[in-house]
GROMACS .gro file of N, CA, C and O in nm:
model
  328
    1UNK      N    1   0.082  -0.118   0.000
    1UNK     CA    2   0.000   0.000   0.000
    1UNK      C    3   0.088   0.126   0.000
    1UNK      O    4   0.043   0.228  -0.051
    2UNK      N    5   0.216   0.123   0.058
    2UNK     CA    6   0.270   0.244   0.102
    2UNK      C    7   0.383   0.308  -0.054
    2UNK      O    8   0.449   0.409  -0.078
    3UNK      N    9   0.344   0.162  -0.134
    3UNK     CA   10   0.422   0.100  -0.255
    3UNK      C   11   0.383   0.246  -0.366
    3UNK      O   12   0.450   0.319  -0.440
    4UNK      N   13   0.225   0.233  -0.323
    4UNK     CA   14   0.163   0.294  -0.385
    4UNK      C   15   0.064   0.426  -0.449
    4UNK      O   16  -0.006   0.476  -0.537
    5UNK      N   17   0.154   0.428  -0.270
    5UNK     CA   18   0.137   0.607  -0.189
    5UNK      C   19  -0.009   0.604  -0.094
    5UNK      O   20  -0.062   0.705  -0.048
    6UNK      N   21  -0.039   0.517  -0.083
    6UNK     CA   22  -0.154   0.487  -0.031
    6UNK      C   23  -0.155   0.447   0.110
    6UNK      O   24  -0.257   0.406   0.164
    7UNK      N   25   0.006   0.465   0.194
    7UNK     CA   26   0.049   0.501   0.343
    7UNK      C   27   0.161   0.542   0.311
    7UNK      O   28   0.214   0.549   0.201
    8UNK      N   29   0.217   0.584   0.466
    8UNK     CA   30   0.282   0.657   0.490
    8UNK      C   31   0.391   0.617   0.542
    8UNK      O   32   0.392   0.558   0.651
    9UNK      N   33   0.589   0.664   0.418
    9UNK     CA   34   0.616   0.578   0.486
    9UNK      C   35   0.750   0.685   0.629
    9UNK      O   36   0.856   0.665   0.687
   10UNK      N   37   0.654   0.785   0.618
   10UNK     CA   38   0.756   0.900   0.699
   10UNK      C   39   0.593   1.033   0.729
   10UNK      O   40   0.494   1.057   0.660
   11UNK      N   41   0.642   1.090   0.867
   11UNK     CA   42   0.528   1.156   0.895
   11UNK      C   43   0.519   1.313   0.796
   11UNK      O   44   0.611   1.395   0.785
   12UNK      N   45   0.407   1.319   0.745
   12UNK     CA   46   0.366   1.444   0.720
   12UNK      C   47   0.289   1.393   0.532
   12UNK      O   48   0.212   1.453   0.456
   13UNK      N   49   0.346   1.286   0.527
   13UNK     CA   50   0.319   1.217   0.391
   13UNK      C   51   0.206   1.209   0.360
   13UNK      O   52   0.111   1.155   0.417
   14UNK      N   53   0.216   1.288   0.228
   14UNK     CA   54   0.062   1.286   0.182
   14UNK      C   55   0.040   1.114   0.139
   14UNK      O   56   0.125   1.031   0.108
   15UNK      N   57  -0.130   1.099   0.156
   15UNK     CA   58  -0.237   0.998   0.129
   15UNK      C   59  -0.245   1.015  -0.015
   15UNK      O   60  -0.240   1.130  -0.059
   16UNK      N   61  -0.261   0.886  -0.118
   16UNK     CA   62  -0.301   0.882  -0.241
   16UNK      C   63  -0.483   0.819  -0.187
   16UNK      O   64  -0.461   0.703  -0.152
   17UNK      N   65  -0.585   0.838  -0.175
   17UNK     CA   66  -0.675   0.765  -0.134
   17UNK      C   67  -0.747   0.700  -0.305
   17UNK      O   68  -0.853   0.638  -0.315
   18UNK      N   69  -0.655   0.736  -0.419
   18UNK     CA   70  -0.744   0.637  -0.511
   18UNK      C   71  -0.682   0.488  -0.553
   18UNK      O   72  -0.733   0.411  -0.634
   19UNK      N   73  -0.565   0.470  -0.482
   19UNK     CA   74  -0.514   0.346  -0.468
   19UNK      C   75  -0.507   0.283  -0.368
   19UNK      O   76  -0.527   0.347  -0.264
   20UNK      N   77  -0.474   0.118  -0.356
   20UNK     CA   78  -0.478   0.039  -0.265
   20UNK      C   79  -0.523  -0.092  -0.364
   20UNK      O   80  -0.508  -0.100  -0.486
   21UNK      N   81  -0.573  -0.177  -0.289
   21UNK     CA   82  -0.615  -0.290  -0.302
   21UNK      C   83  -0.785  -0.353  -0.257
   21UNK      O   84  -0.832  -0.361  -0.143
   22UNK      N   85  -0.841  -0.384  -0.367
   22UNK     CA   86  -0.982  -0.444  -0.347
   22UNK      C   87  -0.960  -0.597  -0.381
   22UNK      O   88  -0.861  -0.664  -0.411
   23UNK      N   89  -1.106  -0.627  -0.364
   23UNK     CA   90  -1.193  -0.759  -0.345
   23UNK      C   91  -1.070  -0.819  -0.333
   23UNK      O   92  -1.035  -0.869  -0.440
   24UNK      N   93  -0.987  -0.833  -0.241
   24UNK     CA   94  -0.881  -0.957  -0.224
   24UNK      C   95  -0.962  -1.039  -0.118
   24UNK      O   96  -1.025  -1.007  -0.017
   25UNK      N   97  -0.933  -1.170  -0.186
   25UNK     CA   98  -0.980  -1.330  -0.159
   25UNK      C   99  -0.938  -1.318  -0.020
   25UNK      O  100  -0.862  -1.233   0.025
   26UNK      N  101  -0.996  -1.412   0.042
   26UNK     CA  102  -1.007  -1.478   0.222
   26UNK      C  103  -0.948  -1.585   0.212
   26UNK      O  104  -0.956  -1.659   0.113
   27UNK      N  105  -0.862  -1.614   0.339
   27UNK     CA  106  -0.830  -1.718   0.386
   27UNK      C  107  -0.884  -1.836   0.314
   27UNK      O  108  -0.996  -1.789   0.298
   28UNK      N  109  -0.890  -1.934   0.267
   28UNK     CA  110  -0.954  -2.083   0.236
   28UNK      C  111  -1.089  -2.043   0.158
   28UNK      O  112  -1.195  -2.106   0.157
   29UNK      N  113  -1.051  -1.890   0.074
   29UNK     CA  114  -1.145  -1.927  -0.038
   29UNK      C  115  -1.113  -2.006  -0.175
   29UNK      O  116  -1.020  -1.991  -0.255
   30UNK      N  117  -1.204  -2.081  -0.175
   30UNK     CA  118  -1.210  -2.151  -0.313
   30UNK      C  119  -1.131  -2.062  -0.458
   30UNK      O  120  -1.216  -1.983  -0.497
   31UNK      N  121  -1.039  -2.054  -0.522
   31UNK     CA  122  -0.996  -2.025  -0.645
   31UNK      C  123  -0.940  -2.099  -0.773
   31UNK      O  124  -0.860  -2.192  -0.783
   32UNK      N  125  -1.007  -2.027  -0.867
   32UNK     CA  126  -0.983  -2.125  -0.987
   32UNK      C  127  -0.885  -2.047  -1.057
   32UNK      O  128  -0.841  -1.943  -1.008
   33UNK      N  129  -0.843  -2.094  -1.185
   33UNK     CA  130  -0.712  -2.077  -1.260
   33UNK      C  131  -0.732  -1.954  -1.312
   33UNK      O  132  -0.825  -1.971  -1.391
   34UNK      N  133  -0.710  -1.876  -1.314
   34UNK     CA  134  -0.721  -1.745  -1.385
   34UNK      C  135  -0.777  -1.637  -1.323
   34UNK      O  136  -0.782  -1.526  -1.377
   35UNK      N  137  -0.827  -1.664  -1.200
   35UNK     CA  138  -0.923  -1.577  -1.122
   35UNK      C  139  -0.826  -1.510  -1.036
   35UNK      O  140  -0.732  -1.561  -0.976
   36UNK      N  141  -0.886  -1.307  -1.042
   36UNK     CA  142  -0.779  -1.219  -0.996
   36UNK      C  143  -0.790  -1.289  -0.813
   36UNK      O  144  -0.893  -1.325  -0.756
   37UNK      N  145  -0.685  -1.291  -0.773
   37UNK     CA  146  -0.668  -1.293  -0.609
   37UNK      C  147  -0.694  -1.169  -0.589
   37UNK      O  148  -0.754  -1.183  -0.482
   38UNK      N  149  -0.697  -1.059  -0.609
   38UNK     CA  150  -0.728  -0.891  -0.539
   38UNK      C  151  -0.730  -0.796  -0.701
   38UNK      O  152  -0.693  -0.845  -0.807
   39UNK      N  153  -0.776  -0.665  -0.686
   39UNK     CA  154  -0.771  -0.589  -0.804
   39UNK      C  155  -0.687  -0.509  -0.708
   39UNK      O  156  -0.702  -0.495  -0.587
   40UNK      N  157  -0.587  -0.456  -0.796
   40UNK     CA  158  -0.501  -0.349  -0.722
   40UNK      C  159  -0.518  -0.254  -0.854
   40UNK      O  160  -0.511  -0.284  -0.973
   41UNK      N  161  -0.553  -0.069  -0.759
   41UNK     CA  162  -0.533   0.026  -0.790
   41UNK      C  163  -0.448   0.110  -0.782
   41UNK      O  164  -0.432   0.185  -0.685
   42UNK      N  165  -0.372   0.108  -0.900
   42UNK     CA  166  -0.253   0.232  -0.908
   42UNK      C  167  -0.241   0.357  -0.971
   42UNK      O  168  -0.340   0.376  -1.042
   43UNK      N  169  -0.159   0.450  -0.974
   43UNK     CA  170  -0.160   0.549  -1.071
   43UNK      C  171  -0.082   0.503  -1.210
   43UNK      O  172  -0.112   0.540  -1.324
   44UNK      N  173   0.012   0.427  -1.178
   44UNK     CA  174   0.097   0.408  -1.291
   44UNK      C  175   0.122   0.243  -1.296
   44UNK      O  176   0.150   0.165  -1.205
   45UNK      N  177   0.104   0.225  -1.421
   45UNK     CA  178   0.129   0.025  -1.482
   45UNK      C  179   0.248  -0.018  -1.378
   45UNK      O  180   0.248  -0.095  -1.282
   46UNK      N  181   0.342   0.056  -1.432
   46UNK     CA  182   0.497   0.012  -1.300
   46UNK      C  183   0.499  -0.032  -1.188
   46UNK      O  184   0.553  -0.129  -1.134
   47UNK      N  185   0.393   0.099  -1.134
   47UNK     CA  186   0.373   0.070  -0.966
   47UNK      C  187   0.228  -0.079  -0.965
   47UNK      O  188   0.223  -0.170  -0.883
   48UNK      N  189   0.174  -0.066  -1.030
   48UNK     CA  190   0.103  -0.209  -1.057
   48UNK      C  191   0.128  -0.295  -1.034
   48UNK      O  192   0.062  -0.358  -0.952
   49UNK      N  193   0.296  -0.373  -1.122
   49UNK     CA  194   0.323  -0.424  -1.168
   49UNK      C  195   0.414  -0.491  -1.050
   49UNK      O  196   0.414  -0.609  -1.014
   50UNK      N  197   0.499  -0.372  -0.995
   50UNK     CA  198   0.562  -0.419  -0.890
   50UNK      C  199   0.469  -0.503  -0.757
   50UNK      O  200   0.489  -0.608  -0.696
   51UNK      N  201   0.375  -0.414  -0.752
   51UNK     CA  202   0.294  -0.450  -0.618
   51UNK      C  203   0.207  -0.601  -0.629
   51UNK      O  204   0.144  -0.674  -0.552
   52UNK      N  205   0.240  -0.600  -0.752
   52UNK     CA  206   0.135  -0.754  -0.822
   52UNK      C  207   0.264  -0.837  -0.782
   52UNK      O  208   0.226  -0.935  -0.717
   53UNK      N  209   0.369  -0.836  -0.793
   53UNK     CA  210   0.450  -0.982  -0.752
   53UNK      C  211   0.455  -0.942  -0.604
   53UNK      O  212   0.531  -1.019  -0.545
   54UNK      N  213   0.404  -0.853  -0.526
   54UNK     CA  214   0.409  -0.870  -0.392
   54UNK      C  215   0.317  -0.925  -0.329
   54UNK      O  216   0.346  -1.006  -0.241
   55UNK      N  217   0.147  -0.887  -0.364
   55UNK     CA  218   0.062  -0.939  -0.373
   55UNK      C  219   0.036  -1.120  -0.384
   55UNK      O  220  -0.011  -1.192  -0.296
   56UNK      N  221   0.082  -1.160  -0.517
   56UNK     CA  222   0.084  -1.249  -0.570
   56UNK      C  223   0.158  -1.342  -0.434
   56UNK      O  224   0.100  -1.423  -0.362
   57UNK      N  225   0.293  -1.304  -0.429
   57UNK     CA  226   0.345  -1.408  -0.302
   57UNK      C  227   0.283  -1.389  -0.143
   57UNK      O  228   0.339  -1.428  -0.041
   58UNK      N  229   0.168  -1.325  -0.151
   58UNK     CA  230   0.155  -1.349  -0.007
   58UNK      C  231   0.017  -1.451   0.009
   58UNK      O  232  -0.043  -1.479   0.113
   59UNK      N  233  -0.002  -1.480  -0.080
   59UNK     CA  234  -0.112  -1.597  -0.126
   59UNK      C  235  -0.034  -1.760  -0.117
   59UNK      O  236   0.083  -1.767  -0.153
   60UNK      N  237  -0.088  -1.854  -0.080
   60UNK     CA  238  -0.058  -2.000  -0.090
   60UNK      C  239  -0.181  -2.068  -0.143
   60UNK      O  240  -0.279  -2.104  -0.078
   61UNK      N  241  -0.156  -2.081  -0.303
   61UNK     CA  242  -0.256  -2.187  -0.328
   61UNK      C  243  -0.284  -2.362  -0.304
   61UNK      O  244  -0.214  -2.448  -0.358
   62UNK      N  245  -0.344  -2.377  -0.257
   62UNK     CA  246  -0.324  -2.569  -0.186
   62UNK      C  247  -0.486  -2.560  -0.252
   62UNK      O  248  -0.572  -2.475  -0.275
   63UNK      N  249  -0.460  -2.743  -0.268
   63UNK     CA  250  -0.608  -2.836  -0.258
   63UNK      C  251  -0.641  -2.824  -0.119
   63UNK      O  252  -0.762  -2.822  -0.095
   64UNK      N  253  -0.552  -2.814  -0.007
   64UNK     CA  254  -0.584  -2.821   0.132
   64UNK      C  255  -0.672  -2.711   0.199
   64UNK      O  256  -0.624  -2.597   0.198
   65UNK      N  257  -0.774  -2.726   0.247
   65UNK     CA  258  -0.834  -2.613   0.395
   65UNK      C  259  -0.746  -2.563   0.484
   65UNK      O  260  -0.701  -2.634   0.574
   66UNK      N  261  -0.704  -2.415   0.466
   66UNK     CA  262  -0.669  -2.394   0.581
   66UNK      C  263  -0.670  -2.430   0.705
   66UNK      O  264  -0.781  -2.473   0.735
   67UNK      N  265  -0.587  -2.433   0.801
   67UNK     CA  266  -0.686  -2.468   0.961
   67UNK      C  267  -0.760  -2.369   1.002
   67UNK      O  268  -0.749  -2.259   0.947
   68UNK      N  269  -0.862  -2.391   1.122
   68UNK     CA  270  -0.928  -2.281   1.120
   68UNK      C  271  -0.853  -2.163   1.201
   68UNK      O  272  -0.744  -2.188   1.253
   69UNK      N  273  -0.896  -2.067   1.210
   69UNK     CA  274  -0.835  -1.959   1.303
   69UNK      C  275  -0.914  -1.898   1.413
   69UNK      O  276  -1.028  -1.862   1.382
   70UNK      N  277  -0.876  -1.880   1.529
   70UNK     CA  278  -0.984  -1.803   1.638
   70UNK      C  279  -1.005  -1.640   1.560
   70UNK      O  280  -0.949  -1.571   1.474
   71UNK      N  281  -1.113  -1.633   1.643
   71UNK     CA  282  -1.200  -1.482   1.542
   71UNK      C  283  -1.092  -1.396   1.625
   71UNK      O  284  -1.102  -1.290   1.564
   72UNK      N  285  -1.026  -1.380   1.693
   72UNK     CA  286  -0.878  -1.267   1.781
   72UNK      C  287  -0.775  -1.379   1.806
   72UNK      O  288  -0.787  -1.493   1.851
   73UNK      N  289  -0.691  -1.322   1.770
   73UNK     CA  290  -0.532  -1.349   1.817
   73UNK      C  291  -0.519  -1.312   2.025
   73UNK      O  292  -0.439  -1.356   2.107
   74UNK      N  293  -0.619  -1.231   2.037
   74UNK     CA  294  -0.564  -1.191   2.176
   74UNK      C  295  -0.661  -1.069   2.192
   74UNK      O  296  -0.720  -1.026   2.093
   75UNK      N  297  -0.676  -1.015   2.311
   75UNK     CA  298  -0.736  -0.985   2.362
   75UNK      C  299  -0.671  -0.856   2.474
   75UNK      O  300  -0.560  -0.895   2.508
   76UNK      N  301  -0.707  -0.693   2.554
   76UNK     CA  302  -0.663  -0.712   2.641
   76UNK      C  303  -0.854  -0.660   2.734
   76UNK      O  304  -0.949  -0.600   2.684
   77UNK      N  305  -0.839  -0.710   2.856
   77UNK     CA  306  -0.915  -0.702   2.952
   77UNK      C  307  -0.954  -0.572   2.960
   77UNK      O  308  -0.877  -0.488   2.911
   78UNK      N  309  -1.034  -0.543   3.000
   78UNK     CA  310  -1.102  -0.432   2.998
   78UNK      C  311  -1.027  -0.337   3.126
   78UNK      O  312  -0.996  -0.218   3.123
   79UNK      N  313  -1.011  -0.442   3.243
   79UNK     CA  314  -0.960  -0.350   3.327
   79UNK      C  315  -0.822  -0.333   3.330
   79UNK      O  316  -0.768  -0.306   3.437
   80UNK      N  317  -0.762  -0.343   3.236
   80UNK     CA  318  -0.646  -0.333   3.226
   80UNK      C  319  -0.586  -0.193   3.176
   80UNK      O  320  -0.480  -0.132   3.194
   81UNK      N  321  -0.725  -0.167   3.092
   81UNK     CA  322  -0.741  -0.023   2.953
   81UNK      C  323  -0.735   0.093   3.111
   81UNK      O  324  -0.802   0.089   3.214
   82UNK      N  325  -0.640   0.173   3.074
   82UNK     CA  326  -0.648   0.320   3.190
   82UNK      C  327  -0.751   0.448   3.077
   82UNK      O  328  -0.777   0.560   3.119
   0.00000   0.00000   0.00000
């Protein structure tokens, strides 16, 4: 995202808000051969292009089900919050 100006990677940095990344696939969804894993929005093909082999590797395609995952990693207590 930050690839793409779309964060920040030092304070005061302007926001691109017409890029980023949509409809990217879930955990142990079903995908077939040719079907986009996410649409990524850029200003320029380059920056596309790059962010698509980054994209691309953070995906693992398997015949296998994920395991499942708890809905939180963690938690903190309420009375803990000041």
């Amino acid at each position: 995202m930050v690839e793409l100006g779309g964060g920040r990677s030092r304070l005061g940095q302007a926001l691109d808000h017409a890029v980023g990344l949509a409809e990217v696939l879930g955990c142990g969804s079903a995908v077939e051969a040719g079907q986009p894993l996410a649409i990524i929005h850029a200003r320029r093909a380059d920056d596309a292009e790059a962010v698509q082999r980054r994209v691309a590797c953070a995906f693992r395609i398997t015949s296998e089900m994920p395991p499942s995952r708890p809905l939180w990693q963690w938690h903190v207590p309420a009375e803990r919050v000041a």
